Every structure is written in structure tokens, then in C-alpha cells.
Short mmCIF file of C-alpha atoms in Angstrom, two decimals:
data_model
loop_
_atom_site.label_atom_id
_atom_site.label_comp_id
_atom_site.label_asym_id
_atom_site.label_seq_id
_atom_site.Cartn_x
_atom_site.Cartn_y
_atom_site.Cartn_z
CA GLU A 1 25.76 -0.67 -75.83
CA ALA A 2 21.93 -0.23 -74.90
CA VAL A 3 21.52 1.93 -77.89
CA LEU A 4 23.25 -0.48 -80.28
CA ALA A 5 20.87 -3.28 -79.08
CA SER A 6 17.88 -0.94 -79.54
CA LYS A 7 19.14 -0.20 -83.10
CA ASP A 8 19.90 -3.88 -83.90
CA ALA A 9 16.33 -4.68 -82.72
CA ALA A 10 14.89 -1.99 -84.80
CA VAL A 11 16.73 -3.27 -87.89
CA ALA A 12 15.13 -6.88 -87.00
CA ALA A 13 11.79 -5.68 -86.49
CA GLU A 14 11.93 -3.40 -89.57
CA ALA A 15 13.00 -6.72 -91.62
CA LYS A 16 9.91 -8.43 -90.09
CA VAL A 17 7.49 -5.66 -90.96
CA TYR A 18 8.64 -5.30 -94.41
CA ALA A 19 8.31 -9.13 -94.88
CA ALA A 20 4.67 -9.01 -93.32
CA LYS A 21 3.75 -6.26 -95.59
CA SER A 22 5.20 -8.00 -98.68
CA PHE A 23 3.24 -11.31 -97.69
CA LEU A 24 0.03 -9.48 -97.11
CA LYS A 25 0.27 -7.71 -100.22
CA ALA A 26 0.93 -10.93 -102.17
CA LYS A 27 -1.96 -12.47 -100.46
CA LEU A 28 -4.45 -9.77 -101.42
CA ALA A 29 -3.40 -10.11 -104.98
CA ASP A 30 -4.09 -13.78 -104.87
CA VAL A 31 -7.85 -13.21 -103.48
CA ASN A 32 -8.99 -12.50 -106.90
CA ARG A 33 -8.53 -16.12 -107.44
CA PHE A 34 -10.69 -17.32 -104.57
CA PRO A 35 -14.32 -18.22 -104.67
CA GLU A 36 -16.55 -15.28 -104.60
CA GLU A 37 -18.31 -16.41 -101.51
CA VAL A 38 -15.07 -16.32 -99.50
CA ARG A 39 -13.47 -13.65 -101.41
CA GLU A 40 -14.83 -10.71 -99.29
CA ALA A 41 -14.28 -12.24 -96.10
CA THR A 42 -10.61 -13.04 -96.69
CA VAL A 43 -10.00 -9.36 -97.94
CA ASP A 44 -11.64 -8.12 -94.78
CA GLU A 45 -9.29 -10.26 -92.85
CA LEU A 46 -6.17 -9.32 -94.73
CA SER A 47 -6.99 -5.66 -94.66
CA GLN A 48 -7.26 -5.84 -90.76
CA LEU A 49 -3.98 -7.51 -90.74
CA GLN A 50 -2.51 -4.80 -92.94
CA SER A 51 -3.64 -2.21 -90.54
CA ARG A 52 -2.16 -4.10 -87.66
CA VAL A 53 1.03 -4.22 -89.59
CA GLU A 54 0.71 -0.27 -90.35
CA VAL A 55 0.21 0.38 -86.61
CA VAL A 56 3.50 -1.75 -85.97
CA GLU A 57 5.34 0.10 -88.67
CA SER A 58 4.40 3.46 -87.11
CA ARG A 59 5.35 2.51 -83.65
CA LEU A 60 8.70 1.14 -85.22
CA VAL A 61 9.36 4.53 -86.86
CA ALA A 62 8.78 6.37 -83.42
CA TYR A 63 10.94 3.83 -81.70
CA LYS A 64 13.85 4.59 -84.23
CA ARG A 65 13.20 8.18 -84.00
CA GLU A 66 13.48 7.96 -79.96
CA THR A 67 16.37 5.71 -80.28
CA SER A 68 18.13 8.19 -82.64
CA SER A 69 17.22 10.97 -80.16
CA ARG A 70 18.63 8.94 -77.31
CA GLU A 71 21.87 8.31 -79.19
CA ALA A 72 22.10 11.99 -80.09
CA SER A 73 21.61 13.01 -76.63
CA ILE A 74 24.30 10.43 -75.37
CA LEU A 75 26.91 11.89 -77.80
CA LEU A 76 26.09 15.27 -77.04
CA GLN A 77 26.04 15.15 -73.38
CA GLU A 78 28.62 17.66 -73.08
CA VAL A 79 26.90 20.15 -75.15
CA ILE A 80 23.81 19.45 -73.10
CA ALA A 81 25.81 20.17 -69.93
CA LYS A 82 27.38 23.39 -71.23
CA ILE A 83 23.80 24.75 -72.33
CA SER A 84 22.32 23.57 -69.10
CA ASP A 85 25.06 25.50 -67.25
CA ALA A 86 24.56 28.63 -69.25
CA GLU A 87 20.82 28.39 -68.76
CA ALA A 88 21.20 28.20 -64.93
CA LYS A 89 23.76 31.18 -64.82
CA VAL A 90 21.31 33.12 -66.99
CA ASN A 91 18.51 32.38 -64.58
CA LYS A 92 20.54 33.36 -61.71
CA THR A 93 21.17 36.71 -63.72
CA VAL A 94 17.25 37.12 -64.02
CA ASP A 95 16.81 36.57 -60.53
CA LEU A 96 19.40 39.19 -59.50
CA SER A 97 17.98 41.74 -61.98
CA ALA A 98 14.40 41.46 -60.72
CA LEU A 99 15.05 44.53 -58.55
CA LEU A 100 15.91 46.53 -61.53
CA ALA A 101 12.77 45.48 -63.35
CA VAL A 102 10.27 46.96 -60.81
CA ASP A 103 8.35 50.19 -61.80
CA LYS A 104 9.58 52.14 -58.73
CA ILE A 105 13.12 51.64 -59.64
CA GLU A 106 13.67 55.53 -59.63
CA GLU A 107 12.37 55.67 -56.07
CA MET A 108 15.06 53.14 -54.84
CA GLY A 109 18.09 54.44 -52.91
CA VAL A 110 21.36 54.78 -54.56
CA GLY A 111 23.19 52.40 -52.51
CA LYS A 112 20.51 49.47 -53.05
CA LEU A 113 20.31 50.39 -56.61
CA LYS A 114 24.11 50.35 -57.05
CA GLU A 115 24.38 46.86 -55.38
CA ALA A 116 21.68 45.36 -57.44
CA THR A 117 23.09 46.74 -60.52
CA GLN A 118 26.93 45.52 -59.79
CA GLN A 119 25.72 41.90 -58.89
CA THR A 120 23.46 41.78 -62.14
CA LEU A 121 26.39 42.91 -64.17
CA GLU A 122 28.76 40.46 -62.47
CA ALA A 123 26.52 37.56 -63.08
CA GLU A 124 25.86 38.67 -66.64
CA LYS A 125 29.61 38.33 -67.54
CA VAL A 126 29.62 34.95 -65.78
CA ALA A 127 26.73 33.83 -67.83
CA ALA A 128 28.10 35.44 -71.08
CA VAL A 129 31.25 33.22 -70.76
CA ALA A 130 29.15 30.24 -70.27
CA CYS A 131 27.08 31.00 -73.43
CA ALA A 132 30.34 31.47 -75.36
CA ASP A 133 31.66 28.19 -74.30
CA ALA A 134 28.38 26.48 -75.17
CA LYS A 135 28.57 28.10 -78.53
CA LYS A 136 32.09 27.13 -79.27
CA ILE A 137 31.36 23.29 -78.37
CA ILE A 138 28.44 23.36 -80.75
CA VAL A 139 30.22 25.05 -83.58
CA VAL A 140 32.85 21.93 -83.18
CA LYS A 141 30.13 19.42 -83.09
CA GLN A 142 28.51 20.76 -86.17
CA LYS A 143 31.68 20.27 -88.05
CA GLU A 144 32.19 16.59 -86.97
CA GLY A 145 31.12 13.79 -89.44
CA GLN A 146 28.47 12.48 -87.22
CA ALA A 147 26.23 15.73 -87.98
CA LYS A 148 26.41 14.92 -91.67
CA GLU A 149 26.02 11.26 -91.29
CA SER A 150 23.28 11.04 -88.64
CA PRO A 151 19.93 13.04 -89.31
CA GLY A 152 19.03 12.65 -85.64
CA TYR A 153 22.31 13.89 -84.47
CA ALA A 154 22.00 16.90 -86.60
CA ALA A 155 18.38 17.52 -85.53
CA GLU A 156 19.55 17.41 -81.93
CA LEU A 157 22.32 19.89 -82.64
CA VAL A 158 19.78 22.15 -84.08
CA SER A 159 17.37 21.98 -81.25
CA LEU A 160 20.16 22.53 -78.73
CA GLU A 161 21.39 25.54 -80.72
CA SER A 162 17.86 27.07 -80.53
CA ARG A 163 17.91 26.55 -76.94
CA LEU A 164 21.31 28.37 -76.58
CA THR A 165 19.90 31.08 -78.78
CA ALA A 166 16.97 31.70 -76.68
CA VAL A 167 19.13 31.69 -73.52
CA MET A 168 21.72 34.25 -75.10
CA GLU A 169 18.63 36.55 -76.10
CA LYS A 170 17.31 36.31 -72.48
CA LEU A 171 20.90 37.38 -71.22
CA SER A 172 21.05 40.27 -73.61
CA GLU A 173 17.70 41.73 -72.31
CA GLN A 174 19.12 41.39 -68.72
CA ARG A 175 22.27 43.34 -69.65
CA LYS A 176 20.15 46.12 -71.08
CA VAL A 177 18.26 46.36 -67.74
CA ALA A 178 21.57 46.24 -65.80
CA VAL A 179 23.12 48.96 -67.86
CA GLN A 180 20.09 51.22 -67.50
CA GLY A 181 20.36 50.56 -63.77
CA GLU A 182 24.07 51.53 -63.69
CA LYS A 183 23.26 54.78 -65.60
CA LEU A 184 20.47 55.42 -63.07
CA TRP A 185 22.34 55.00 -59.98
CA LYS A 186 25.33 57.10 -61.33
CA SER A 187 22.85 59.78 -62.26
CA LYS A 188 21.14 59.85 -58.81
CA LEU A 189 24.58 59.95 -57.20
CA ILE A 190 25.50 62.74 -59.42
CA VAL A 191 22.41 64.59 -58.30
CA GLN A 192 23.16 63.96 -54.48
CA GLU A 193 26.79 65.24 -54.84
CA LYS A 194 25.74 68.24 -57.01
CA GLU A 195 23.01 69.22 -54.75
CA GLU A 196 25.46 69.49 -51.84
CA LEU A 197 27.92 71.42 -54.10
CA MET A 198 25.15 73.82 -55.28
CA LYS A 199 24.28 74.50 -51.61
CA GLN A 200 27.85 75.46 -50.97
CA LEU A 201 28.18 77.31 -54.03
CA GLU A 202 25.06 79.44 -53.31
CA LYS A 203 26.74 80.26 -49.82
CA ASP A 204 29.81 81.11 -51.71
CA ILE A 205 28.26 83.37 -54.05
CA GLU A 206 26.54 85.41 -51.24
CA ASP A 207 29.89 85.89 -49.62
CA ALA A 208 31.20 87.05 -53.00
CA GLU A 209 28.43 89.45 -53.39
CA LEU A 210 29.24 90.91 -49.88
CA LEU A 211 32.83 91.10 -51.00
CA THR A 212 32.01 92.87 -54.34
CA THR A 213 29.52 95.30 -52.88
CA PRO A 214 31.07 98.83 -52.48
CA LEU A 215 31.23 100.45 -49.14
CA GLY A 216 30.34 104.22 -49.62
CA ASP A 217 32.34 106.23 -51.96
CA GLU A 218 35.85 104.59 -50.99
CA ASP A 219 37.60 102.75 -53.69
CA PRO A 220 38.81 99.47 -52.69
CA SER A 221 42.58 98.62 -52.60
CA ASP A 222 44.33 96.77 -55.27
CA ASP A 223 44.69 93.75 -52.78
CA SER A 224 40.88 93.82 -52.34
CA ILE A 225 40.26 93.79 -55.93
CA VAL A 226 42.48 90.87 -56.53
CA GLN A 227 40.66 89.12 -53.80
CA MET A 228 37.20 89.81 -55.26
CA ASP A 229 38.56 88.83 -58.66
CA ALA A 230 39.93 85.50 -57.28
CA CYS A 231 36.61 84.79 -55.35
CA VAL A 232 34.38 85.47 -58.53
CA MET A 233 36.47 83.23 -60.62
CA GLY A 234 36.40 80.46 -57.99
CA VAL A 235 32.81 80.28 -57.89
CA GLN A 236 32.63 80.50 -61.82
CA LYS A 237 34.91 77.59 -61.95
CA THR A 238 32.78 75.40 -59.44
CA LEU A 239 29.50 76.36 -61.31
CA ASP A 240 30.96 75.42 -64.77
CA GLU A 241 32.09 71.83 -63.59
CA ILE A 242 28.56 71.32 -61.72
CA VAL A 243 26.70 72.53 -64.96
CA GLN A 244 28.78 70.11 -67.07
CA SER A 245 28.00 67.22 -64.78
CA LEU A 246 24.32 67.95 -64.82
CA GLU A 247 24.02 68.30 -68.61
CA GLN A 248 25.77 64.79 -69.02
CA ALA A 249 23.47 63.19 -66.44
CA ARG A 250 20.16 64.88 -68.11
CA GLN A 251 20.84 62.80 -71.31
CA GLY A 252 18.56 59.82 -71.30
CA ALA A 253 17.25 60.65 -67.66
CA GLN A 254 13.52 60.07 -67.36
CA GLY A 255 10.70 60.63 -64.53
CA SER A 256 11.66 62.15 -61.45
CA LEU A 257 15.26 62.14 -62.05
CA LYS A 258 14.88 64.26 -64.93
CA ASN A 259 12.70 66.64 -62.90
CA GLN A 260 15.48 66.93 -60.22
CA LEU A 261 18.17 67.64 -62.81
CA ALA A 262 16.09 70.27 -64.25
CA LYS A 263 15.60 71.93 -60.79
CA LEU A 264 19.39 71.81 -60.18
CA LEU A 265 19.97 73.43 -63.62
CA GLY A 266 17.47 76.08 -62.94
CA ARG A 267 19.30 76.94 -59.79
CA ALA A 268 22.66 76.90 -61.47
CA LYS A 269 21.20 79.35 -64.23
CA LYS A 270 20.19 81.83 -61.23
CA SER A 271 23.62 81.43 -59.86
CA GLN A 272 25.32 82.30 -63.07
CA ASP A 273 23.06 85.32 -63.48
CA LYS A 274 24.51 86.52 -59.93
CA ILE A 275 28.06 85.80 -61.00
CA ASP A 276 27.31 87.99 -64.09
CA ASP A 277 25.94 90.68 -62.00
CA MET A 278 29.19 90.57 -59.85
CA ARG A 279 31.43 90.66 -62.96
CA ALA A 280 29.56 93.77 -64.29
CA THR A 281 29.71 95.61 -60.89
CA THR A 282 33.57 95.11 -60.60
CA THR A 283 34.63 95.34 -64.34
CA GLU A 284 36.42 98.79 -63.89
CA GLN A 285 37.86 97.77 -60.58
CA ARG A 286 39.20 94.54 -62.03
CA ASP A 287 40.35 96.27 -65.18
CA ARG A 288 42.41 98.91 -63.18
CA ALA A 289 44.07 96.45 -61.21
CA GLN A 290 44.91 94.44 -64.23
CA CYS A 291 46.30 97.47 -66.03
CA GLU A 292 48.15 98.68 -62.84
CA GLY A 293 49.93 95.12 -62.67
CA ILE A 294 50.76 95.44 -66.25
CA LEU A 295 52.33 99.13 -66.01
CA SER A 296 54.17 98.32 -62.78
CA GLU A 297 55.91 95.56 -64.54
CA ALA A 298 56.59 97.63 -67.50
CA ARG A 299 58.10 100.28 -65.18
CA ALA A 300 60.21 97.54 -63.36
CA LYS A 301 61.63 96.49 -66.86
CA LEU A 302 62.36 100.11 -67.67
CA ASP A 303 64.30 100.28 -64.43
CA ARG A 304 66.50 97.11 -65.35
CA VAL A 305 67.48 99.13 -68.49
CA THR A 306 68.61 102.06 -66.14
CA VAL A 307 70.59 99.77 -63.98
CA ALA A 308 72.00 98.14 -67.00
CA PHE A 309 73.29 101.65 -68.22
CA GLN A 310 75.05 101.94 -64.84
CA GLN A 311 77.26 99.18 -65.94
CA VAL A 312 78.01 101.20 -69.18
CA ALA A 313 79.08 103.99 -67.06
CA GLU A 314 81.26 101.76 -65.06
CA ALA A 315 82.84 100.34 -68.21
CA GLU A 316 83.65 103.94 -69.40
CA VAL A 317 85.50 104.93 -66.24
CA PRO A 318 88.81 103.95 -67.84
CA TYR A 319 88.22 106.58 -70.81
CA LEU A 320 86.92 109.24 -68.75
CA LYS A 321 90.54 110.22 -67.37
CA GLY A 322 91.19 112.47 -70.45
CA GLU A 323 92.70 109.78 -72.68
CA GLU A 324 91.13 107.70 -75.31
CA THR A 325 94.27 105.63 -75.82
CA LEU A 326 94.97 103.28 -72.92
CA PRO A 327 97.95 100.92 -72.63
CA ALA A 328 97.54 97.91 -74.58
CA GLY A 329 96.61 95.48 -71.72
CA GLU A 330 94.21 98.03 -70.17
CA ALA A 331 92.67 98.87 -73.60
CA ALA A 332 91.70 95.15 -74.19
CA LYS A 333 90.21 94.83 -70.75
CA ALA A 334 88.26 98.09 -71.17
CA VAL A 335 86.87 97.23 -74.51
CA ALA A 336 85.66 93.69 -73.07
CA GLY A 337 83.83 95.48 -70.18
CA CYS A 338 82.18 97.70 -72.69
CA GLU A 339 81.04 95.05 -74.90
CA SER A 340 79.60 93.17 -71.94
CA ALA A 341 77.78 96.11 -70.56
CA ALA A 342 76.30 96.84 -74.06
CA THR A 343 75.10 93.28 -74.26
CA ALA A 344 73.29 93.62 -70.90
CA VAL A 345 71.55 96.91 -71.92
CA GLN A 346 70.61 95.40 -75.19
CA ARG A 347 69.09 92.32 -73.46
CA ALA A 348 67.00 94.73 -71.00
CA ILE A 349 65.76 96.82 -73.76
CA ALA A 350 64.62 93.56 -75.63
CA GLU A 351 62.89 92.22 -72.63
CA ALA A 352 61.04 95.58 -71.98
CA ARG A 353 60.01 95.73 -75.62
CA ALA A 354 58.67 92.23 -75.87
CA PHE A 355 56.63 92.62 -72.58
CA ILE A 356 55.08 95.88 -73.87
CA ALA A 357 54.36 94.34 -77.22
CA SER A 358 52.58 91.19 -75.57
CA ASN A 359 50.64 93.32 -73.21
CA THR A 360 49.49 96.07 -75.22
CA GLY A 361 46.54 94.04 -76.57
CA LYS A 362 45.67 93.25 -73.09
CA VAL A 363 45.36 96.76 -72.14
CA LYS A 364 43.42 97.65 -75.22
CA ALA A 365 40.74 95.03 -74.12
CA LEU A 366 40.06 96.77 -71.11
CA SER A 367 37.19 99.26 -70.59
CA ASP A 368 37.88 102.38 -72.44
CA VAL A 369 38.32 104.77 -69.40
CA VAL A 370 41.07 102.31 -68.23
CA ALA A 371 42.73 101.41 -71.52
CA THR A 372 43.30 105.11 -72.40
CA GLY A 373 45.40 105.96 -69.33
CA GLY A 374 47.14 102.51 -69.61
CA LEU A 375 48.12 102.76 -73.42
CA SER A 376 49.24 106.45 -72.66
CA GLU A 377 51.64 105.22 -70.11
CA LEU A 378 53.05 102.23 -72.21
CA GLU A 379 53.74 104.63 -75.13
CA ALA A 380 55.85 106.92 -72.56
CA VAL A 381 57.72 103.79 -71.48
CA SER A 382 58.28 102.79 -75.27
CA ALA A 383 59.60 106.37 -75.82
CA LYS A 384 62.15 106.15 -73.08
CA LEU A 385 63.23 102.62 -74.41
CA ASP A 386 63.68 104.52 -77.90
CA ASP A 387 66.03 107.13 -76.06
CA SER A 388 67.94 104.29 -74.45
CA LYS A 389 68.19 102.46 -77.82
CA GLY A 390 69.70 105.63 -79.23
CA LYS A 391 72.26 106.10 -76.32
CA LEU A 392 73.14 102.26 -76.82
CA ALA A 393 73.64 102.89 -80.52
CA GLN A 394 75.97 105.98 -79.67
CA PHE A 395 77.90 103.67 -76.99
CA HIS A 396 78.19 100.77 -79.50
CA GLN A 397 79.98 103.38 -82.08
CA GLU A 398 82.20 104.61 -79.35
CA THR A 399 83.12 101.20 -78.30
CA ASP A 400 83.81 100.10 -81.91
CA GLY A 401 86.40 102.98 -82.17
CA ARG A 402 88.15 102.00 -79.06
CA LYS A 403 88.00 98.41 -80.01
CA ARG A 404 89.98 99.31 -83.36
CA ILE A 405 92.51 101.46 -81.32
CA ALA A 406 92.99 98.51 -78.92
CA LEU A 407 93.48 95.82 -81.82
CA ALA A 408 96.03 98.29 -83.42
CA GLN A 409 97.88 98.60 -80.18
CA MET A 410 97.92 94.88 -79.71
CA ALA A 411 99.27 94.28 -83.40
CA SER A 412 102.05 96.93 -82.77
CA VAL A 413 103.03 95.19 -79.58
CA ARG A 414 103.03 91.68 -81.29
CA VAL A 415 105.27 93.26 -84.20
CA GLN A 416 107.49 94.83 -81.59
CA GLU A 417 108.02 91.70 -79.73
CA ALA A 418 108.73 89.71 -82.95
CA GLU A 419 111.48 92.18 -83.95
CA GLU A 420 112.97 92.04 -80.49
CA ALA A 421 113.03 88.22 -80.72
CA VAL A 422 114.95 88.35 -84.12
CA GLN A 423 117.33 90.99 -82.85
CA ARG A 424 118.39 88.74 -79.95
CA THR A 425 118.70 85.91 -82.39
CA LEU A 426 121.12 87.75 -84.50
CA LEU A 427 123.32 88.73 -81.37
CA ALA A 428 123.15 85.29 -80.23
CA ALA A 429 124.71 84.00 -83.66
CA ALA A 430 127.25 86.81 -83.94
CA PRO A 431 130.20 84.77 -82.33
CA LEU A 432 129.68 82.12 -85.20
CA ALA A 433 130.30 84.61 -88.06
#
């Protein structure tokens, strides 16, 4: 109501000003008809009055502008409240991020740095939501008819939008500070954790060096070699994980943190050199143990072929009594046993051949002195498998012959049974003839 009353008063005053200006303009035109002795004084007096009217008009323009601004402020109270809320929350974010903006942030403890960063990021999220809400309502107001009809309203919206833009830019800067702080405390934490891991790793490497150092001329047992290899592989795996974490943390690191990471990576390189030396020292021992493991498994698979051939021998027992032709019932059972035994041998030979094929390359990759002996024994096993394959082929041939005889016997029995059945039928029908 007050704004409406002010606007009505402004309109009335504007009419009065316009009337006064028109009146004075008309009177100044009439001055030329006055006598010369009074003309100058009259012009001076009218000019002074015109100046007063211009002052009043200027005050009226300012009054109208202020009234329009007050009206816009009233109509845009919701927008102003939203922006004020966003400003307050951004200012809180700025206050929380103050610790992250100090020059000695790199010297700050991990716990304190983490807490300040997390508080800043949480406040930043809340402020970002407030800014987004304010932006939404400004967009809504800009689309309303009032923004097009009232210049004062539109100007106030532009001013408020500028305020919000400034607030959002400030918030963006605080987020950058907080993100940098987050990277810093995480990197510092990695340094602390990897420092402890490096100490333990260096101790483990010393233990591994003792384990891989030969004692006199005595060759280590296979179990000892396996233990040495497992130990070296263990420290290598730990070192790889440490180096990967340090390399990631070094990206973007600055100042003292960068120097700490460089020192840890230097220690990691020295540890890697020691591991490489241990590997070189125990290469032949590890190769012999690996080769022996492969050969042992190859021998075991050859033994399974031998065991399978024992089934063949057992299946042939019925035919070792001096007669190749067995009664029909026994023949069918004996042939089935032979086929089952042959399948077992075939499976054992296939498994052994597949194992040798898949491991020959591994043996070739070992040191020459180890590979030569290993390949020689694998060839010997392969030769025995070839012999077994020949024996199996001979057994297959014999089984096929026995199977043909058994099938002929079964066919003869079936025909005989059919003939007997027909004879019984004829005898039963004889009294009816």
C-alpha cells in the first residue's frame, strides 16, 4: 500500500512539475512583449524559477527510481532471501577453509588437515545447493511478465543475479582449495603408511638375503628352494604395491611432500636392486626346483598309464586260458571289459601328452644347464608314451576281432532261439491239423 501511495504521489507531482515547466516556458515567451526596462529582471526571475523546477524534477526522478527499487525489492523478497542464505553459507565455507589457505599447510598434521578439508567440503556442498536454489528462482522471475513490464524490476533482477554470480565464483575458489587439501592429506597419509611398510619390507629383504645366501658347498633342498622363491616373490609383490602408490601420490605433489615421496622412491629402488640380486643368485636353484616339479608330475602321469595297462591285463584274463572263443554271455562281458580298459589307457596317455606339451616351453625357458637335462627326460617320457600308444593300438585291434566274434555268437544264439520258438509253435498247432 505504501508503494502504491508513493507511486500515486509521484504521478501527481510529475503532473505538477510538467504544468510548472509549461507555464514558465510560456511566460518566457511572453517576456519579449514586456517593456525593455522590466524584461531583464523578469527573465532572471523566471530563470530562477525554472532552475527550481529542474531541481524538483531531478528529485522526483530520483524518488521514482527509489520507489521502483523498493517495489522491486518487495516483489523480489524471496529471491533476496535465497541469495542472502547462499551468501551466508558461502561465507561459512570461506571461514572453514581458512586453515587450508595458510602458507604452512604442508606442515599441518594429517588428522587436522583431513578434518579441515572434510568440514570445508561438507559446507561447500550445502552452499552449492543454496546457490542452485537461488539460481532457479531468479530464472523463474526472469520469465515472469513483471520483468518485461517494469524496468526497475528487471534492473533489480540483474543486480541480484550479479550478486549470485559473485557468490558462486567465490564458492568455486573454496572448492578448489578444499580439493587440493584433500589430495594433500591423502598423499601425506600414503607417505606415513608406506614409510612403515618400507621399514618392514627392508627388514623382510634382509631376512630373504640370509635365506638365499648359500652355506658352504652344500646344495639347498627342494623345500628350501621353494621357501626362498616364495620369500622373494612375497617381498617383490609388496614392493610393487608400494611403488605404485608412491607414483600415484607423486603426481601433483609439491614442496616437502614431493621430497618425502622422492626419498621413499629412492629407498624402493635400492630394495628392488637387492631383490634383483637375490633372484640372480638363486636362478639356477629355482630353475632346478621348478624343472624337478615338472618332471615329477610327468613321471606320475606316466605311472598312471602303467596302472591303466594293468586294467588291460586284467580284462584279457578270460582270453589267456588258451581259447579265443568264449561262450556268448562271457564273450560280451569280456569285450566290454576290454573296451573300458582301453578307454582308461587312452585317457591316461592323452593327459600325459597334454601335460608334456604345455610344460615343454616352460622347461625351455629355464637356464640352459637345467633345460638340457629336463628336455631330455621329457623326451624319454614321450618315447615311453609312444610305446604305450603302440601297445594300445595292438590291443584295440585284438579287441575289435574279439568283438566281431562275440557279435557273431550273439547273432547265432538269437537265430537259434527264434528257430526253437517257431518249432514249439508248430508242435502246439499239430492237433489242429
